[in-house]
Amino acid sequence: MAAESNGAANQPGTADQGYYRHDTPQQDLRVIGKPLRKVDARTKVTGRTGYADNLSLPRMVYMKLLRSTQAHARIRSIDTSAAAAMPGVVGILLGSELPNQFGILPVSNDEHTLAIDRVRFVGDPVAAVAALDEETAWAACRAIVVDYEPLPVIGSPAEALATPEPRIHDYGDEGNVHKYVNLQFGDVERGFAESDLVRQDVFFFEGNTHLPMEQHACLADYDKDHKVTIHSSTQTPHYLHKALTKVLAMPASNIRVIACPNGGGFGGKSDPFNHEVAACAMSRKIGRPVKCSLTREEVFHCHRGRHPVLMKAKIGVRKDGEIQALDFESHLDGGAFGSYGVASTFYTGALQTVTYQLKNYHFRGARYFTNKAPCGPKRGHGTVQPRFALECLLDKVACDLDLDPAEMRLRHLAKRGELTANFMRIGSMGLGECIEKVVAGSGWKERRGKLPFGRGLGLACSSYLSGAGLPIYWNAMPHSGVQLQLDRSGLVTVFCGSTDIGQGSMSVLAYVVAEVLGLDPMKLRIVTADTDLTPVDLGSYSSRVTLMTGNAAMQAAERAKEIVAAAVAEKLEVPKSNLVFADEHVFDAADPSRRMSFAEAVIAAEAKFGTVGTVGSYKPPRSAARFKGGGVGPSPSYSYTAAVVEIEVDPETGQYTIPKIWVAHDVGRSINAALVMGQIEGSVYMGLGEATMEESAYRDRSHKGKRVFLHNQPSMLDYKSPLAVDMPEVVTYIVEDHDPNGPWGAKEAGQGPLLPIMPAVANAVFDAVGVRIDTNPITPERIFAALQSKAKGGEARFGPSDVPAVAWPEPRVVPPPWEGGDGKEVASDAPAPTRSGGKG
Amino acid sequence: MSPHSESPTPAKQLGVFHVNGETHEVAFAPHHTLLEVLREDLGLTGTTHGCELGECGTCTVLVDGTPVLSCLTLALEVAGGADGDPRPIETIEGLADGPNLHPLQDAFADLGASQCGYCSSGFMLTANALLRDDPAPDRAKIRTALAGNICRCTGYVKIFEAVELAAARLRGEARQPARETLYGS
């Protein structure tokens, strides 16, 4: 078995050493775990948060972007003369002025600030206008005349394959295929041969978008010292800093990026964006501060949301449900630019292995360029779509084998401390407890399969990263840095590059430092996300902040504690090891009357050592995955979630309601229980939106003989998202399986709990009315169609039937740990590429 | 802003706005919305915006005590001038009593009902109007009252619980959050 043979290959076994390193008993913690207010809670509830659009400067002007009306076209000419002549217009910027390209990934720097000779989707920015007021800027944009020469529109992966020319980009694996991936871990054919049941299904997960309540905004100011400062609603100020350096062709030291508190992000503000670069360039050009605030429609065009993914999954299992082999294929509709897409493609194959034991695994993925708003990372980045497919597939397998889907999963859980087939290192693993909680809470054993027709329960599980193990650009430096300044007043200021997007990262910094130094977190000063002032943190993405900045803050605070303790020990004539930091004092544990206030302690330290400041940093452990592509998926730890959804379906119409959801999430350790609750409930909500209604789809019509290809719903009226009246009752369980790599054992909470919701809804539909919905969102129309099909003797299912045929490149062959693999690829003896898929 | 006759921006006019008990005389463009006057002319940026099309509820303020979407309300409709007195407007900046938070603000802060905080002003003002009308609304009534405000962070659960907590405290009860609200079941 995988688990048994796994141990010997699991060298060097670092995960076993120091397990529960931070396993401090809860009662000894004064701050960690407590449901405290966020440090910025009063600011938030009084309306005083400094979102980017709230800022203004003297002489500030307003910038608007003219966006393409064409899905795919060459630009013959741009005439700005009428716009330039309009009173109130102070500047116009064109793409030719900014030839350097940018993009979040070094492998796909494929974006121009403004289109130079080609537009690639409706909404692609073409020109920027600055004016004294917004209305004039808009009017001037409308006065710009762009002469387009239309090009063939590529609207889907199938069209991308069928239309290698014209290429949307002049790079990529071939034609309009951005990226192919083919990774083989073990022998899936042998696995299928050793299986009692083999089944294959095809799934489709429609794209959707983040829809943060705050539209992106920024304010750029190029000053007389040739330095530019930009305040922006970005989740990744460090990456924006790098992109600006490249496009503006300015020294990084002359660019200051300040990330404002984000009014929600969910991944939608993690790319460097055109409007941010253009605002800086415009400010440099006209010598005035430039504000750019996007409309909601523009936010839909910025997108970077969930990729639409078509998937084929073939699974082989023994009678008891043990998985022998999984062959997984994903086809991602990438939209017009690279964005995070290469990483997204790998992510659609990365985490299938971390929940249940899986001996042989083959993953193939392809990402296509299409003339749509670019897709990118949304909460659960790239792992959401395959999780939907896998959890629906497992439900079908359990049904075929007449097993309880919960029992089947429990029996074959991946094991803590072990390496998976694709060399992901599992740390703490509380999925079993999560399943048990939701099974008990929902009355699963008594009610599943036994409720009246039309009512049902569905279960699904998932896992997510606590931070990407590798940075976006290759470097050997820390992923997160924290600097502490101890003032003689007793004030501790925490400097860190991390960005608060509402998840509470500023508060996490305060809680960690306060816990170590025995302080009140509300009395610390937290300075974040300012490239002039704060050490680099890579950004608020991949659920990395609590673990990585938490560890960095802990290290900085421990070092500060050392310095202060040395001075106090001398002053009080007490052994250093006897000193306790608590309640804003430092005291002798043996005789608590021998004490100093923390402020006095800092004075003693400053007198003895000089100005007191420390730094801390964090870099994830080295990954065991050494093969090309193995950089996506490794994480210091994985969170786990299980959910049960209860559903009531009207079999006549397919309409349904979800009265109740039970969710259990293994967060390792709650740094703040109330904030963890909020992250879990918010994830369940967003997953429910994805399951029931949200889709970023395109309208493909012909008008007067011309193809019209437009975003179907670039407004909040048409893009449906759940309202207060749509939210079911949610019963939440926090499971704490402390992880050795997290601060006090903490793992992530912000993304993982979204993942099981969609497949749990699909599985609940099956329990209720006996049809499978293999396409997400699970709309009443799709349920109705499946019921109709079943009634007519057809498939009791709604979903796609096949995937495009692709000439896959040869696989990278990586023997799994139990076959003696060392995480590197070996020479492939695989046959020449063959065409797969049924329909050609 | 531009006085030029060729400008697409028409001339401004004077009006009086009664906001949070204070009176302000403002020169504003007649086609501007209450949202624009609050944020841009009065600097009251606690009223945020999510769509400017009346779709999300983020910009909700109270006019005559009733929740309205400030992005769909012409400033002219609420301004005082030759034809009448200004209508009373309440924004988030007027909810607290000096340094003392309103019970809704306390409850939102205590429960983490304000995550990114961007929609919070609209939610608290809508909830305040509800609680003035009904000091003890049940969950169903709270849901319905808040159905015009979209929140993408919280899943609404903590917001419902915060409104219930604030309602109890406003009724004079010494209510504390339930354990499962803060720690889970």
Coordinates of C-alpha atoms in Angstrom, one line a residue, chain A residues 3-394:
Chain A
A3 CA 1.1 4.3 3.1
E4 CA 3.2 1.3 4.1
S5 CA 5.9 1.5 1.5
N6 CA 5.9 5.3 1.9
G7 CA 7.9 5.6 5.1
A8 CA 11.2 4.4 3.8
A9 CA 11.1 6.7 0.8
N10 CA 10.1 9.6 2.9
Q11 CA 13.7 10.8 3.5
P12 CA 15.1 12.9 5.0
G13 CA 12.0 12.9 7.2
T14 CA 12.3 16.4 8.5
A15 CA 8.6 16.6 9.0
D16 CA 8.8 14.1 11.9
Q17 CA 11.3 16.2 13.8
G18 CA 9.9 18.8 16.0
Y19 CA 6.3 17.9 15.3
Y20 CA 4.0 20.1 17.4
R21 CA 6.9 22.5 17.9
H22 CA 4.5 25.2 18.8
D23 CA 2.0 23.0 20.6
T24 CA 1.6 25.4 23.5
P25 CA -1.5 24.5 25.5
Q26 CA -4.4 26.8 24.9
Q27 CA -4.6 27.9 28.5
D28 CA -1.1 29.4 28.4
L29 CA -1.9 31.6 25.5
R30 CA -3.2 35.1 26.3
V31 CA -3.9 36.4 22.8
I32 CA -3.6 33.6 20.3
G33 CA -6.9 31.8 19.7
K34 CA -9.1 34.4 21.4
P35 CA -11.9 36.0 19.5
L36 CA -10.5 39.5 19.8
R37 CA -11.5 42.5 17.7
K38 CA -9.4 43.2 14.7
V39 CA -6.9 46.0 15.4
D40 CA -8.6 48.1 12.7
A41 CA -12.2 47.2 13.7
R42 CA -13.1 50.7 14.9
T43 CA -11.7 52.2 11.8
K44 CA -13.8 49.9 9.6
V45 CA -17.1 50.4 11.4
T46 CA -16.8 54.1 11.6
G47 CA -16.2 54.4 7.8
R48 CA -12.7 55.7 8.2
T49 CA -10.8 53.1 6.3
G50 CA -8.4 54.6 3.7
Y51 CA -9.5 52.8 0.6
A52 CA -7.7 54.0 -2.5
D53 CA -10.7 55.8 -4.0
N54 CA -11.0 57.8 -0.8
L55 CA -7.7 59.5 -1.3
S56 CA -7.1 62.8 -3.1
L57 CA -4.2 65.3 -3.5
P58 CA -4.0 68.9 -4.5
R59 CA -4.0 69.4 -8.3
M60 CA -5.2 65.9 -8.7
V61 CA -6.7 65.0 -12.1
Y62 CA -8.9 62.1 -13.2
M63 CA -7.8 59.4 -15.6
K64 CA -10.0 57.1 -17.7
L65 CA -9.1 54.3 -20.0
L66 CA -10.6 53.9 -23.5
R67 CA -11.2 50.2 -23.9
S68 CA -11.5 48.1 -27.0
T69 CA -14.9 47.5 -28.5
Q70 CA -13.5 44.7 -30.6
A71 CA -12.8 41.2 -29.4
H72 CA -9.8 40.7 -31.7
A73 CA -8.5 43.3 -34.1
R74 CA -5.5 45.1 -35.4
I75 CA -5.3 48.8 -34.6
R76 CA -4.7 50.7 -37.9
S77 CA -4.7 54.1 -36.3
I78 CA -5.7 56.1 -33.2
D79 CA -6.8 59.7 -33.7
T80 CA -6.7 61.7 -30.5
S81 CA -6.9 65.2 -32.0
A82 CA -10.5 65.9 -31.1
A83 CA -10.0 64.6 -27.5
A84 CA -6.8 66.6 -27.0
A85 CA -8.6 69.8 -28.1
M86 CA -11.4 69.4 -25.5
P87 CA -11.2 71.9 -22.6
G88 CA -10.3 70.3 -19.4
V89 CA -8.2 67.5 -21.0
V90 CA -4.7 67.6 -19.6
G91 CA -3.0 64.5 -20.9
I92 CA -3.4 61.6 -23.3
L93 CA -1.3 58.5 -23.2
L94 CA -0.9 55.8 -25.9
G95 CA 0.6 52.4 -25.8
S96 CA 3.5 53.3 -28.0
E97 CA 4.8 55.5 -25.2
L98 CA 5.2 52.4 -22.9
P99 CA 6.7 49.6 -25.0
N100 CA 7.8 47.4 -22.2
Q101 CA 5.5 44.5 -21.4
F102 CA 4.5 43.3 -17.9
G103 CA 2.6 40.4 -16.4
I104 CA 2.5 38.7 -13.0
L105 CA 4.6 35.7 -14.1
P106 CA 8.1 36.0 -15.6
V107 CA 7.1 33.4 -18.2
S108 CA 4.2 35.4 -19.5
N109 CA 5.0 39.1 -19.5
D110 CA 2.5 39.6 -22.3
E111 CA 0.6 42.7 -21.4
H112 CA 1.1 46.2 -22.6
T113 CA -0.2 49.1 -20.5
L114 CA -2.2 50.2 -23.5
A115 CA -2.6 48.3 -26.7
I116 CA 0.0 49.1 -29.3
D117 CA -1.1 47.4 -32.4
R118 CA -3.6 44.8 -31.4
V119 CA -6.5 44.4 -29.1
R120 CA -7.3 41.0 -27.7
F121 CA -10.7 41.3 -25.9
V122 CA -13.6 43.7 -25.5
G123 CA -12.3 45.8 -22.7
D124 CA -8.6 45.7 -23.6
P125 CA -7.3 49.2 -22.8
V126 CA -6.3 51.3 -25.8
A127 CA -5.7 54.8 -24.6
A128 CA -5.7 56.8 -21.4
V129 CA -7.0 60.3 -20.9
A130 CA -6.5 62.6 -17.9
A131 CA -8.8 65.6 -17.3
L132 CA -9.8 68.0 -14.7
D133 CA -13.0 66.0 -13.9
E134 CA -14.2 62.5 -14.6
E135 CA -16.9 63.5 -17.0
T136 CA -14.5 65.3 -19.3
A137 CA -12.2 62.4 -19.2
W138 CA -14.9 60.0 -20.3
A139 CA -16.1 62.4 -23.0
A140 CA -12.5 62.7 -24.3
C141 CA -12.2 58.9 -24.4
R142 CA -15.4 58.8 -26.5
A143 CA -13.9 61.4 -28.8
I144 CA -10.8 59.3 -29.6
V145 CA -11.2 57.5 -33.0
V146 CA -9.7 54.1 -33.3
D147 CA -9.6 52.4 -36.7
Y148 CA -9.8 48.6 -36.1
E149 CA -9.2 45.9 -38.6
P150 CA -11.1 42.9 -37.3
L151 CA -9.4 39.6 -36.8
P152 CA -11.0 36.1 -36.4
V153 CA -12.4 35.8 -32.9
I154 CA -11.3 32.8 -30.9
G155 CA -14.1 32.2 -28.4
S156 CA -13.3 28.8 -26.8
P157 CA -10.6 26.2 -26.3
A158 CA -12.0 24.2 -29.2
E159 CA -11.7 27.2 -31.5
A160 CA -8.2 27.9 -30.2
L161 CA -7.2 24.4 -31.2
A162 CA -9.0 24.7 -34.6
T163 CA -7.5 28.1 -35.2
P164 CA -3.8 28.1 -34.7
E165 CA -3.6 31.3 -36.8
P166 CA -3.8 34.2 -36.2
R167 CA -2.1 33.7 -32.9
I168 CA -3.4 35.8 -30.0
H169 CA 0.1 35.9 -28.7
D170 CA 3.4 35.2 -30.4
Y171 CA 4.5 32.9 -27.6
G172 CA 3.1 29.8 -26.1
D173 CA 3.4 26.1 -26.7
E174 CA 1.8 26.2 -30.1
G175 CA -0.8 28.1 -32.1
N176 CA -3.3 29.4 -29.6
V177 CA -2.3 26.9 -26.9
H178 CA -0.6 28.8 -24.1
K179 CA 0.6 25.8 -22.2
Y180 CA 0.7 22.1 -22.2
V181 CA 1.5 20.0 -19.1
N182 CA 1.9 16.3 -18.9
L183 CA 3.1 14.7 -15.6
Q184 CA 3.1 11.1 -14.8
F185 CA 3.6 9.7 -11.3
G186 CA 3.5 5.9 -11.3
D187 CA 1.7 3.7 -13.8
V188 CA -2.0 4.5 -14.1
E189 CA -2.6 1.7 -16.6
R190 CA -1.3 -0.9 -14.1
G191 CA -3.4 0.8 -11.5
F192 CA -6.5 0.5 -13.6
A193 CA -5.7 -3.2 -14.3
E194 CA -5.5 -3.8 -10.5
S195 CA -8.8 -2.1 -9.9
D196 CA -12.2 -3.6 -9.3
L197 CA -14.0 -0.6 -10.7
V198 CA -12.8 1.9 -13.4
R199 CA -15.0 4.8 -14.3
Q200 CA -14.5 7.9 -16.4
D201 CA -16.5 11.1 -16.4
V202 CA -16.3 14.5 -18.0
F203 CA -17.0 17.7 -16.1
F204 CA -17.2 21.4 -16.8
F205 CA -16.7 24.2 -14.4
E206 CA -17.8 27.5 -15.8
G207 CA -15.8 30.6 -15.0
N208 CA -16.8 33.1 -12.5
T209 CA -15.4 36.3 -11.0
H210 CA -14.3 37.7 -7.6
L211 CA -16.7 40.6 -7.5
P212 CA -15.1 42.4 -4.6
M213 CA -17.3 45.2 -3.4
E214 CA -14.6 47.8 -4.0
Q215 CA -13.8 48.6 -7.6
H216 CA -10.1 48.9 -8.2
A217 CA -8.7 52.4 -7.7
C218 CA -5.3 54.0 -7.5
L219 CA -3.7 57.4 -7.0
A220 CA -0.3 58.0 -8.6
D221 CA 1.9 61.0 -7.9
Y222 CA 5.2 61.7 -9.7
D223 CA 7.1 64.3 -7.7
K224 CA 9.7 66.8 -8.5
D225 CA 12.5 64.5 -7.3
H226 CA 11.6 62.0 -10.1
K227 CA 10.0 59.6 -7.6
V228 CA 6.6 58.2 -8.1
T229 CA 4.3 57.1 -5.3
I230 CA 1.2 55.0 -6.0
H231 CA -1.6 54.2 -3.6
S232 CA -3.6 51.3 -5.0
S233 CA -6.1 48.7 -4.1
T234 CA -3.7 45.8 -4.8
Q235 CA -3.2 42.5 -3.0
T236 CA 0.4 42.4 -4.2
P237 CA 2.3 45.7 -3.8
H238 CA 5.7 44.0 -4.2
Y239 CA 4.8 42.5 -7.6
L240 CA 3.3 45.8 -8.7
H241 CA 6.5 47.5 -7.7
K242 CA 8.5 45.1 -9.9
A243 CA 6.1 45.6 -12.9
L244 CA 6.3 49.4 -12.5
T245 CA 10.0 49.3 -12.5
K246 CA 10.0 47.4 -15.8
V247 CA 7.4 49.3 -17.7
L248 CA 8.3 52.8 -16.4
A249 CA 12.0 51.9 -16.9
M250 CA 12.8 53.6 -13.7
P251 CA 15.0 52.5 -10.8
A252 CA 12.9 50.5 -8.3
S253 CA 14.2 52.8 -5.6
N254 CA 12.4 55.7 -7.2
I255 CA 9.0 53.9 -7.1
R256 CA 7.0 53.6 -4.0
V257 CA 3.9 51.4 -3.9
I258 CA 1.5 51.6 -1.0
A259 CA -1.3 49.1 -0.9
C260 CA -4.4 50.6 0.6
P261 CA -6.7 48.4 2.7
N262 CA -8.5 46.5 -0.1
G263 CA -12.3 46.5 -0.1
G264 CA -12.2 42.8 -0.8
G265 CA -9.8 41.0 -3.2
F266 CA -10.4 37.2 -3.5
G267 CA -7.5 37.1 -6.0
G268 CA -8.9 39.8 -8.3
K269 CA -6.4 42.4 -7.2
S270 CA -3.3 40.2 -7.4
D271 CA -2.1 41.1 -10.9
P272 CA -0.3 44.4 -11.8
F273 CA -3.0 46.2 -13.8
N274 CA -3.0 48.5 -16.8
H275 CA -4.7 51.4 -14.9
E276 CA -2.0 51.3 -12.2
V277 CA 0.9 51.5 -14.7
A278 CA -1.0 54.1 -16.8
A279 CA -1.7 56.3 -13.8
C280 CA 2.0 56.4 -12.9
A281 CA 3.0 57.1 -16.5
M282 CA 0.4 59.7 -16.9
S283 CA 1.5 61.5 -13.7
R284 CA 5.1 61.4 -14.9
K285 CA 3.9 62.8 -18.2
I286 CA 1.8 65.7 -16.9
G287 CA 3.5 66.4 -13.6
R288 CA 0.3 66.1 -11.5
P289 CA -1.3 63.5 -9.2
V290 CA -3.5 61.2 -11.2
K291 CA -6.5 59.3 -9.8
C292 CA -8.0 56.3 -11.6
S293 CA -11.1 54.6 -10.3
L294 CA -12.6 51.8 -12.3
T295 CA -16.3 51.3 -12.9
R296 CA -17.9 48.1 -12.1
E297 CA -18.0 47.1 -15.8
E298 CA -14.3 47.7 -16.0
V299 CA -13.7 45.4 -13.0
F300 CA -15.5 42.7 -15.0
H301 CA -13.1 43.3 -17.8
C302 CA -10.0 43.2 -15.5
H303 CA -11.4 39.9 -14.3
R304 CA -8.5 37.4 -13.6
G305 CA -11.3 35.2 -12.3
R306 CA -11.9 31.5 -12.2
H307 CA -10.9 29.8 -15.4
P308 CA -13.6 27.8 -17.2
V309 CA -12.2 24.3 -17.1
L310 CA -13.3 21.2 -19.0
M311 CA -12.1 18.1 -17.3
K312 CA -11.9 14.3 -18.0
A313 CA -11.2 12.1 -15.0
K314 CA -10.7 8.4 -15.0
I315 CA -10.4 6.6 -11.7
G316 CA -9.7 3.0 -10.7
V317 CA -10.6 1.7 -7.3
R318 CA -10.7 -1.5 -5.3
K319 CA -13.9 -2.8 -3.9
D320 CA -13.4 -0.8 -0.6
G321 CA -12.9 2.4 -2.5
E322 CA -9.1 2.5 -2.3
I323 CA -7.9 4.5 -5.3
Q324 CA -5.4 2.6 -7.5
A325 CA -5.1 5.2 -10.2
L326 CA -6.3 8.6 -11.4
D327 CA -5.9 9.9 -14.9
F328 CA -6.9 13.6 -14.9
E329 CA -7.1 15.9 -17.9
S330 CA -8.0 19.6 -17.7
H331 CA -8.6 22.2 -20.4
L332 CA -8.5 25.8 -19.3
D333 CA -10.1 28.7 -21.2
G334 CA -7.5 31.3 -20.3
G335 CA -8.8 34.4 -21.9
A336 CA -6.6 37.0 -23.6
F337 CA -3.5 37.1 -21.4
G338 CA -1.2 34.9 -19.4
S339 CA -1.8 36.3 -16.0
Y340 CA -1.3 33.5 -13.4
G341 CA -2.4 31.0 -16.1
V342 CA 0.6 28.8 -16.2
A343 CA 0.4 28.3 -12.4
S344 CA -3.4 27.9 -12.7
T345 CA -2.8 25.1 -15.2
F346 CA -0.5 23.2 -12.8
Y347 CA -2.9 23.9 -10.0
T348 CA -5.6 22.0 -11.8
G349 CA -3.4 18.9 -11.3
A350 CA -1.6 19.6 -8.1
L351 CA -3.8 18.9 -5.1
Q352 CA -5.8 15.8 -6.2
T353 CA -3.2 13.8 -4.2
V354 CA -3.3 15.4 -0.8
T355 CA -6.7 14.3 0.5
Y356 CA -6.9 10.5 -0.1
Q357 CA -4.1 8.0 -0.7
L358 CA -3.5 7.8 -4.4
K359 CA -0.9 5.4 -5.8
N360 CA -0.6 6.2 -9.5
Y361 CA -1.4 9.6 -10.9
H362 CA -1.3 11.0 -14.4
F363 CA -2.1 14.7 -15.1
R364 CA -2.4 16.5 -18.3
G365 CA -3.4 20.1 -18.6
A366 CA -3.7 22.6 -21.4
R367 CA -4.4 26.3 -21.3
Y368 CA -5.7 28.1 -24.3
F369 CA -5.7 31.8 -25.3
T370 CA -9.2 33.1 -26.2
N371 CA -10.5 36.6 -26.9
K372 CA -12.1 37.0 -23.5
A373 CA -11.3 38.9 -20.3
P374 CA -8.2 37.3 -18.9
C375 CA -8.7 34.6 -16.3
G376 CA -6.4 34.2 -13.3
P377 CA -6.5 33.3 -9.6
K378 CA -9.7 33.3 -7.6
R379 CA -10.0 32.0 -4.1
G380 CA -8.9 28.4 -4.3
H381 CA -6.9 29.1 -7.4
G382 CA -7.0 26.4 -10.0
T383 CA -7.8 23.7 -7.4
V384 CA -11.5 24.4 -7.2
Q385 CA -12.5 23.0 -10.6
P386 CA -10.6 19.7 -10.3
R387 CA -11.9 19.3 -6.7
F388 CA -15.4 19.6 -8.1
A389 CA -14.7 16.9 -10.6
L390 CA -12.9 14.6 -8.1
E391 CA -15.5 14.9 -5.3
C392 CA -18.4 14.3 -7.7
L393 CA -16.5 11.3 -9.2
L394 CA -15.9 9.8 -5.7

